[in-house]
Amino acid sequence: MTTPDPTDVHPAWLPPAAYRAVGSRHTLVHGDGPLVDTVFAEVQRACAEHGGTVRRTGDGPPVQLVLALTAHRSAARPDATPTATQSGRTPNAARPGSPETAVRPGWTEAVDPGPLGVNVDAARADLAAAGGGPLGPEGFAVVRPGEVTVVLADDQAGLLYGLFQVVRLGEAAYGPPHPARVHRPAMRRRMLDHWDNVDVHPVMGQVERGYAGGSIFWRAGHPRRDRDRVRAYGRLLAACGVNAVSVNNVNVHATEARLLTDRLDEVAEIADLLRPYGIRVHLSVTFAAPVVLGGLPTADPLDEAVREWWAETTQRVYAHIPDFGGYVVKADSEGQPGPFSYGRDHADGANLLAGPLEPYGGVVHWRAFVYDHRQDWRDRSTDRARAAHDHFAPLDGRFRDNVIVQVKHGPMDFQTREPVSPVIAAMPGTRLAVEFQVTQEYTGQQQHVCYLAPWWSELLRFAPWGDGERTVADVAADGGGLVAVSNVGDDPFWTGHPLAQANLYAFGRLAWDPKLRPEAVLDEWLDLTFAPATSADPALLRRTLHQIMDDSWRSYERYTAPLGVGFMVRPGHHYGPDVDGYEYTPWGTYHFADRDGVGVDRTRATGTGFTGQYPPPWSQTYESLAACPDELLLFFHHVPYDHVLHSGSTVVQHIYDTHFDGVAEVEATCRRWEWLAGLVDPTVHARVTERLAEQLRCAQEWRDQVNAYFHRKSGVPDAHGRPLH
Amino acid sequence: MTTPDPTDVHPAWLPPAAYRAVGSRHTLVHGDGPLVDTVFAEVQRACAEHGGTVRRTGDGPPVQLVLALTAHRSAARPDATPTATQSGRTPNAARPGSPETAVRPGWTEAVDPGPLGVNVDAARADLAAAGGGPLGPEGFAVVRPGEVTVVLADDQAGLLYGLFQVVRLGEAAYGPPHPARVHRPAMRRRMLDHWDNVDVHPVMGQVERGYAGGSIFWRAGHPRRDRDRVRAYGRLLAACGVNAVSVNNVNVHATEARLLTDRLDEVAEIADLLRPYGIRVHLSVTFAAPVVLGGLPTADPLDEAVREWWAETTQRVYAHIPDFGGYVVKADSEGQPGPFSYGRDHADGANLLAGPLEPYGGVVHWRAFVYDHRQDWRDRSTDRARAAHDHFAPLDGRFRDNVIVQVKHGPMDFQTREPVSPVIAAMPGTRLAVEFQVTQEYTGQQQHVCYLAPWWSELLRFAPWGDGERTVADVAADGGGLVAVSNVGDDPFWTGHPLAQANLYAFGRLAWDPKLRPEAVLDEWLDLTFAPATSADPALLRRTLHQIMDDSWRSYERYTAPLGVGFMVRPGHHYGPDVDGYEYTPWGTYHFADRDGVGVDRTRATGTGFTGQYPPPWSQTYESLAACPDELLLFFHHVPYDHVLHSGSTVVQHIYDTHFDGVAEVEATCRRWEWLAGLVDPTVHARVTERLAEQLRCAQEWRDQVNAYFHRKSGVPDAHGRPLH
């Protein structure tokens, strides 16, 4: 184990050791194009480190790995019936379009190391003949007919993803022969939104909700032009499957607005750096751009001059960035301008921008995060949870094909626990993207270990129309894909907390394959990042990291806001507890605790009626006090403190118990991390140790404040006599 | 009434109209020196406006006003027994040193307009012979023997104050003859502390707790050098009696620290501008200066090199600013460095700085605001209210003569209601200054009308040893005087809220004469500022301003934190309600409300023992639940919601009632202000109207949040059935 310079940028999940298996072999890269060049350069770098060889043609040592483009793409064969093979896959993993399927065994036998080390044409023909179907622009197949591992892709991006699959497999890629395994992404677009500002915002700083230092793109009003850093970022994203990045904050301030026009070169530079990794660049724009940039008197979406302005502006964007991804828009939300100012609706607004993008294949990501942020807390009939559905569901069918309505996973705002947004089930005629938050705004701000893949996995597997029906993942896969707010900054560890890298990795992997188990993704990540194979005690390392991370999101849930009620955070920065912090504010985020009980009545019978926004069975399940899952009880119901949960505990005793338990779990995490001293890089160990101390302090604050608050309000003592303050 | 350019700086209490009586007469100014030049220039400017004349010698029209320096000072005559004459004075106004006394009638008859318009020598001799005693460096006498009004002063500053007294009197200065009335300030030092930063602080901005725009001294790291503005400020301060200004924030950050050394010229420039108005400049310094500026390894007060550094540094300060006032130090407080770091106490620390200042007549203002700001809210045995007394009382007698221990008026932090700090009665062997806060940090931040003179008057008249004994004002007068945090910024109205000018004016006047009635001070201020004599409806104007302002502090108290419990403000910025905002923080500011009751038990019997820091009778009064004044009940006692107050109301009903009443009073204020449209300058009217709308909104928030909070916690409905939410 070497000790890197602490000022170096941490390699995250692509350290040199992760390339050992690839880099110590003889590889042939077959095909042409910039992304194939990327593949070649990656292998070349690995070989320089680990002693293997790589060539694109000609003689050399016997080839052990072939990465090859297929020359032609065959049409999909409807009679091909792939079957699931990968262990641990859920039963419905084999449905068409599922990311990994195995073609019929046998055909791969034809793959033959010919004069170039492998008979690519034969493999290609055989893949087609065997019913593998077209691999698609990003798909690939891995086959090992004998002593050679072959990766085939129809398109360059697929070959790049194939390379990273082989990297992930490590030595396992060179084991016993196996038939072709085809991998295709579930989501066409797997996107990260950066909430980076160009100027340092007086309140939000360089990166809004950024907990990892400054922006990797801008610093204090100027482009950073740290090309190596942006390239390294592109590499990391490609290795976990992300293929789109929106470069700037959805809250578009004055300086940032100009990225669309006179500062477009800065966006083009980023696009140039990310393009070799298969990543398209998107841009957050302000709906008021025709006014603030174009000098027009209006931004009315039905105004002809406004339409012309967007058309000309978009044309200029594509002249600079031919593969530009499109616009991201937060409109009529938290003070951002939007179509409401002109008496138009969000379909009018989104379609305005979509029109000019369409000829170029660009899309509009139009956020559904629209609500009244100046709500009167006294008015219990208004319910922020209802807002997105109220605004958007009636517009279903009115959006152009290249509009993607981007819906936060829950009806509120990236809480540790919320129900799935009812919008996801309400717009069958609209392409929806589901938005996650990798940056840990409400989940510990990268001071706390909080591995979010279990939460995302739960959300993606949720079936809005009931078990056996389509899942959230299916809706996203059929629509606009998966989007998340990035957790990356210019911190040497990328994400502040080194273990928060796992969230970024897991987001990409779950967007590629939402059926991956969170524990399996964690294994991938830790195998790459920590190379346990080279560790002094690989079993301890792996077991301990699982103990620390697998359940960390549930631990965080235990010591923070209880039973799905959400918030209870310090206003503004959202870190640490403040039970009444949002209780009397205009933000629509209340718990209504009084001396008798707590929770928000969102039922149709007696509350805000929010439960009626769900289709059955959830409209009934959530409406019913008896049926509502414990973990969402206070999101849907106002109950007395002595209400008995399904768990058998009362609400107030549950609050006390979970808060004591959550802190005990953090204490265990601290102890466990100590065991890893000497087993992980000392700079990583030191950084995590430091953050764990803060996590423990903060978790104790959460425990004591939440318990004291409910004790003072309810008067109920702890059944176990623990101090409640 | 003219309409000034709204970008002009408002003249506050020195508009041209205020000089009408002076400026329309013939005046002789007799004497030499820079402050006499200031007097002459003031009268000259007034005459240019109003048609009078002013001369220093020679012939001219018959003189109606003489402002003259006496040539010699006579020693105090112990047998002189002045008697109170001014109407409205309290019985103990006549004690020696009281600011205004009348000398025996008769002597003034000798004043005779001789060749220079008045026989100054005769007046001077007569004043002495008649037992007026020495006027002192800032005192003056006003006498009107016949048709000429004469102001006599021993020293230049006295003459300046005499001029402003004549300005204040207006036409009344030229009424029936009267014997000499001698005015001397009660407090030797009447000081304003500016919490101005040189750099814009990332959290606190250009002025910490500033609600009136930027600093008049610095902008974004550089001196503003707006000489006219600083001069105008000096004029306003002289006109209300302030004679010392500390120019920078007591929280001394890196850039501000350098004002002591390489940026000293910036301080000297301000001193040059304020000197003509009798104002000496002080500087806030960091205790760590020997380390951060001097490069020494320590700032230990007993270290020889540290002593030498302070001696040399102070010598350099006086080389630049010969009348430099001294240092202000916030040490070992809220993160500022101090002697505790070196195992020394505050006497060691203060004496270190006092030594080098002594030869030059400089003083150290050493703040007693020392407490643990990282308190554990779970620990009810620690009491922030105790801290200043715990730290400082044991040090009594150990401070050098030129150390002034600067004590906030209350034990907490400038709340709307607190008891008087027990430190004020605990250090007979130490010079104490009492510190007020003109800037409305906790009293509405210059968005709310809150005339603070009634509160300060109450505090100054408070007798810590019981009725008939010495008052807080006496302690300050015998010690270090009165200090306040300024409310001035670069706002065109100086103070954001135009009516907040009255607080600045009243502070100066009460520091000069703590026995002035707040209503009388308000009359002075409004006569100068609004010139009702020239108004279309002077009676309405005067009556309405009194209705709006006289009781505004009590209104503010009614709709904010109840019964002396304090805080309940939004953390950080301290504006608007947040009942639990500080409840679970390390700041030591709690109310301990639970479902049964509220308040802090500070008794000796069952609480923190804070009541024991007072001498009798207050140690008994506050200890006793029966005797404790209602307005401080929750400061000293934790009581059930149904506890019956002296007023006959229960605690919880009192909370509801006062909060409804307070808002109703603001509503009345809004209506009354509307009546004044057309009677006051329209820019002032517009600004106040705008602020009143915010005050009303905020007062309603206070009412509803506080009432909802206690309703939810207590379960007690309002006796009058009003909505409590």
Coordinates of N, CA and C in Angstrom, one line a residue, chain A residues 202 376-380 570-571 578-585 591-596 697 700-705 708-716 724-725, chain B residues 202 376-380 570-571 578-585 591-596 697 700-705 708-716 724-725:
Chain A
P202 N -24.0 34.4 -2.8 CA -23.8 34.9 -1.4 C -24.3 34.0 -0.3
D376 N -48.9 29.8 3.7 CA -49.2 30.3 5.1 C -49.3 29.0 6.0
W377 N -48.4 28.9 7.0 CA -48.3 27.7 7.8 C -49.6 27.6 8.6
R378 N -50.4 28.6 8.8 CA -51.6 28.5 9.5 C -52.7 27.8 8.7
D379 N -52.5 27.7 7.4 CA -53.6 27.2 6.5 C -53.3 25.7 6.3
R380 N -54.0 24.8 7.0 CA -53.8 23.4 6.9 C -54.4 22.7 5.7
R570 N -32.3 22.0 10.5 CA -32.1 23.5 10.6 C -32.4 24.2 9.3
P571 N -33.2 25.2 9.4 CA -33.6 25.9 8.2 C -32.4 26.5 7.4
D578 N -33.6 20.4 14.1 CA -34.3 21.6 14.6 C -35.8 21.2 14.4
V579 N -36.3 20.6 15.4 CA -37.6 19.9 15.3 C -38.7 20.9 14.8
D580 N -38.7 22.1 15.3 CA -39.7 23.1 14.9 C -39.1 24.1 13.8
G581 N -37.9 23.7 13.3 CA -37.2 24.6 12.4 C -38.1 25.1 11.2
Y582 N -38.9 24.2 10.7 CA -39.7 24.5 9.5 C -41.2 24.6 9.9
E583 N -41.5 24.5 11.2 CA -42.9 24.3 11.6 C -43.7 25.6 11.3
Y584 N -43.1 26.7 11.4 CA -43.9 28.0 11.3 C -43.3 28.8 10.2
T585 N -43.0 28.2 9.1 CA -42.3 28.9 7.9 C -43.3 28.8 6.7
H591 N -45.0 19.3 10.8 CA -45.3 18.0 11.4 C -46.5 18.1 12.4
F592 N -46.9 19.3 12.7 CA -48.1 19.6 13.5 C -48.1 18.9 14.9
A593 N -46.9 18.7 15.4 CA -46.8 18.1 16.8 C -47.5 19.0 17.8
D594 N -48.4 18.5 18.6 CA -48.9 19.2 19.8 C -48.8 18.3 21.0
R595 N -49.4 18.6 22.1 CA -49.2 17.8 23.3 C -49.9 16.5 23.2
D596 N -50.7 16.3 22.2 CA -51.4 15.0 22.1 C -50.9 14.1 21.0
R697 N -21.3 13.1 16.8 CA -21.8 14.2 17.6 C -23.1 14.7 17.1
Q700 N -26.0 12.2 18.0 CA -26.4 12.4 19.4 C -27.2 13.6 19.6
E701 N -26.9 14.7 18.9 CA -27.8 15.9 18.9 C -29.2 15.6 18.4
W702 N -29.2 14.9 17.3 CA -30.5 14.4 16.7 C -31.3 13.6 17.8
R703 N -30.6 12.7 18.3 CA -31.3 11.8 19.4 C -31.8 12.6 20.5
D704 N -31.0 13.5 21.0 CA -31.4 14.2 22.3 C -32.4 15.3 22.0
Q705 N -32.3 15.9 20.9 CA -33.2 17.0 20.6 C -34.6 16.4 20.2
A708 N -36.0 14.9 23.5 CA -36.4 15.9 24.4 C -37.6 16.6 23.9
Y709 N -37.7 16.9 22.7 CA -38.9 17.6 22.1 C -40.1 16.8 22.4
F710 N -40.1 15.5 22.0 CA -41.3 14.7 22.2 C -41.6 14.4 23.6
H711 N -40.6 14.3 24.4 CA -40.8 14.1 25.8 C -41.5 15.3 26.5
R712 N -40.9 16.5 26.1 CA -41.5 17.7 26.7 C -42.9 17.9 26.2
K713 N -43.2 17.5 25.0 CA -44.5 17.7 24.5 C -45.5 16.7 25.0
S714 N -45.1 15.4 25.0 CA -46.0 14.4 25.3 C -46.1 14.1 26.8
G715 N -45.0 14.4 27.5 CA -44.9 14.0 28.9 C -44.7 12.6 29.2
V716 N -44.6 11.8 28.1 CA -44.4 10.3 28.3 C -42.9 10.0 28.5
L724 N -34.0 11.6 28.8 CA -34.6 12.3 27.6 C -34.4 13.8 27.6
H725 N -34.0 14.4 28.7 CA -33.7 15.8 28.8 C -35.0 16.6 28.8
Chain B
P202 N -18.2 37.3 5.6 CA -19.1 36.4 4.9 C -20.5 36.2 5.5
D376 N -23.7 23.0 26.8 CA -24.5 21.8 26.5 C -25.9 22.1 27.0
W377 N -26.9 22.2 26.0 CA -28.3 22.6 26.4 C -28.9 21.6 27.3
R378 N -28.3 20.4 27.4 CA -28.9 19.3 28.3 C -28.6 19.6 29.8
D379 N -27.5 20.4 30.0 CA -27.0 20.7 31.3 C -27.7 21.9 31.9
R380 N -28.7 21.7 32.8 CA -29.4 22.8 33.3 C -28.7 23.5 34.5
R570 N -35.2 33.9 15.5 CA -34.5 33.1 14.5 C -33.0 33.1 14.8
P571 N -32.4 31.9 14.9 CA -31.0 31.9 15.2 C -30.2 32.6 14.1
D578 N -38.9 32.5 16.4 CA -38.7 31.0 16.3 C -38.6 30.6 17.8
V579 N -39.7 30.1 18.3 CA -39.8 29.9 19.7 C -38.8 28.9 20.2
D580 N -38.5 27.9 19.5 CA -37.5 26.9 19.9 C -36.2 27.1 19.2
G581 N -36.0 28.3 18.5 CA -34.9 28.5 17.7 C -33.5 28.3 18.5
Y582 N -33.5 28.7 19.7 CA -32.3 28.6 20.5 C -32.4 27.6 21.6
E583 N -33.5 26.8 21.6 CA -33.8 25.9 22.7 C -32.8 24.8 22.9
Y584 N -32.3 24.3 21.7 CA -31.4 23.1 21.8 C -30.1 23.5 21.2
T585 N -29.6 24.7 21.5 CA -28.3 25.2 20.9 C -27.3 25.3 22.0
H591 N -35.8 28.5 27.3 CA -37.0 28.8 28.0 C -37.6 27.6 28.7
F592 N -37.2 26.4 28.3 CA -37.5 25.1 28.9 C -39.0 24.9 28.9
A593 N -39.7 25.4 27.9 CA -41.2 25.1 27.8 C -41.4 23.6 27.6
D594 N -42.3 23.1 28.4 CA -42.8 21.7 28.2 C -44.4 21.8 28.3
R595 N -45.0 20.6 28.3 CA -46.5 20.6 28.3 C -47.1 21.2 29.5
D596 N -46.3 21.4 30.6 CA -46.8 21.8 31.9 C -46.5 23.3 32.2
R697 N -46.5 42.7 9.4 CA -46.4 41.3 9.0 C -45.7 40.5 10.1
Q700 N -47.5 40.0 13.4 CA -48.5 39.0 13.2 C -47.9 37.6 13.3
E701 N -46.7 37.5 12.7 CA -46.0 36.2 12.8 C -45.6 35.9 14.2
W702 N -45.1 36.9 14.9 CA -44.8 36.7 16.3 C -46.0 36.2 17.1
R703 N -47.1 37.0 16.9 CA -48.3 36.7 17.6 C -48.7 35.2 17.3
D704 N -48.8 34.9 16.1 CA -49.4 33.6 15.7 C -48.4 32.4 16.1
Q705 N -47.1 32.6 15.9 CA -46.2 31.6 16.2 C -46.1 31.4 17.8
A708 N -49.5 29.9 18.9 CA -49.7 28.5 18.4 C -48.8 27.6 19.2
Y709 N -47.5 28.1 19.4 CA -46.6 27.2 20.2 C -47.1 26.9 21.6
F710 N -47.6 27.9 22.3 CA -48.0 27.6 23.7 C -49.4 27.0 23.7
H711 N -50.2 27.2 22.7 CA -51.4 26.5 22.6 C -51.2 25.0 22.4
R712 N -50.3 24.7 21.4 CA -50.1 23.3 21.1 C -49.4 22.6 22.3
K713 N -48.6 23.4 23.1 CA -47.9 22.7 24.2 C -48.8 22.6 25.4
S714 N -49.6 23.7 25.7 CA -50.3 23.7 26.9 C -51.7 23.1 26.7
G715 N -52.2 23.1 25.5 CA -53.6 22.6 25.3 C -54.7 23.6 25.8
V716 N -54.2 24.8 26.3 CA -55.2 25.7 26.9 C -55.8 26.6 25.8
L724 N -55.9 30.5 17.6 CA -54.5 30.3 18.1 C -53.7 29.4 17.1
H725 N -54.3 28.7 16.1 CA -53.6 27.9 15.2 C -53.0 26.6 15.8

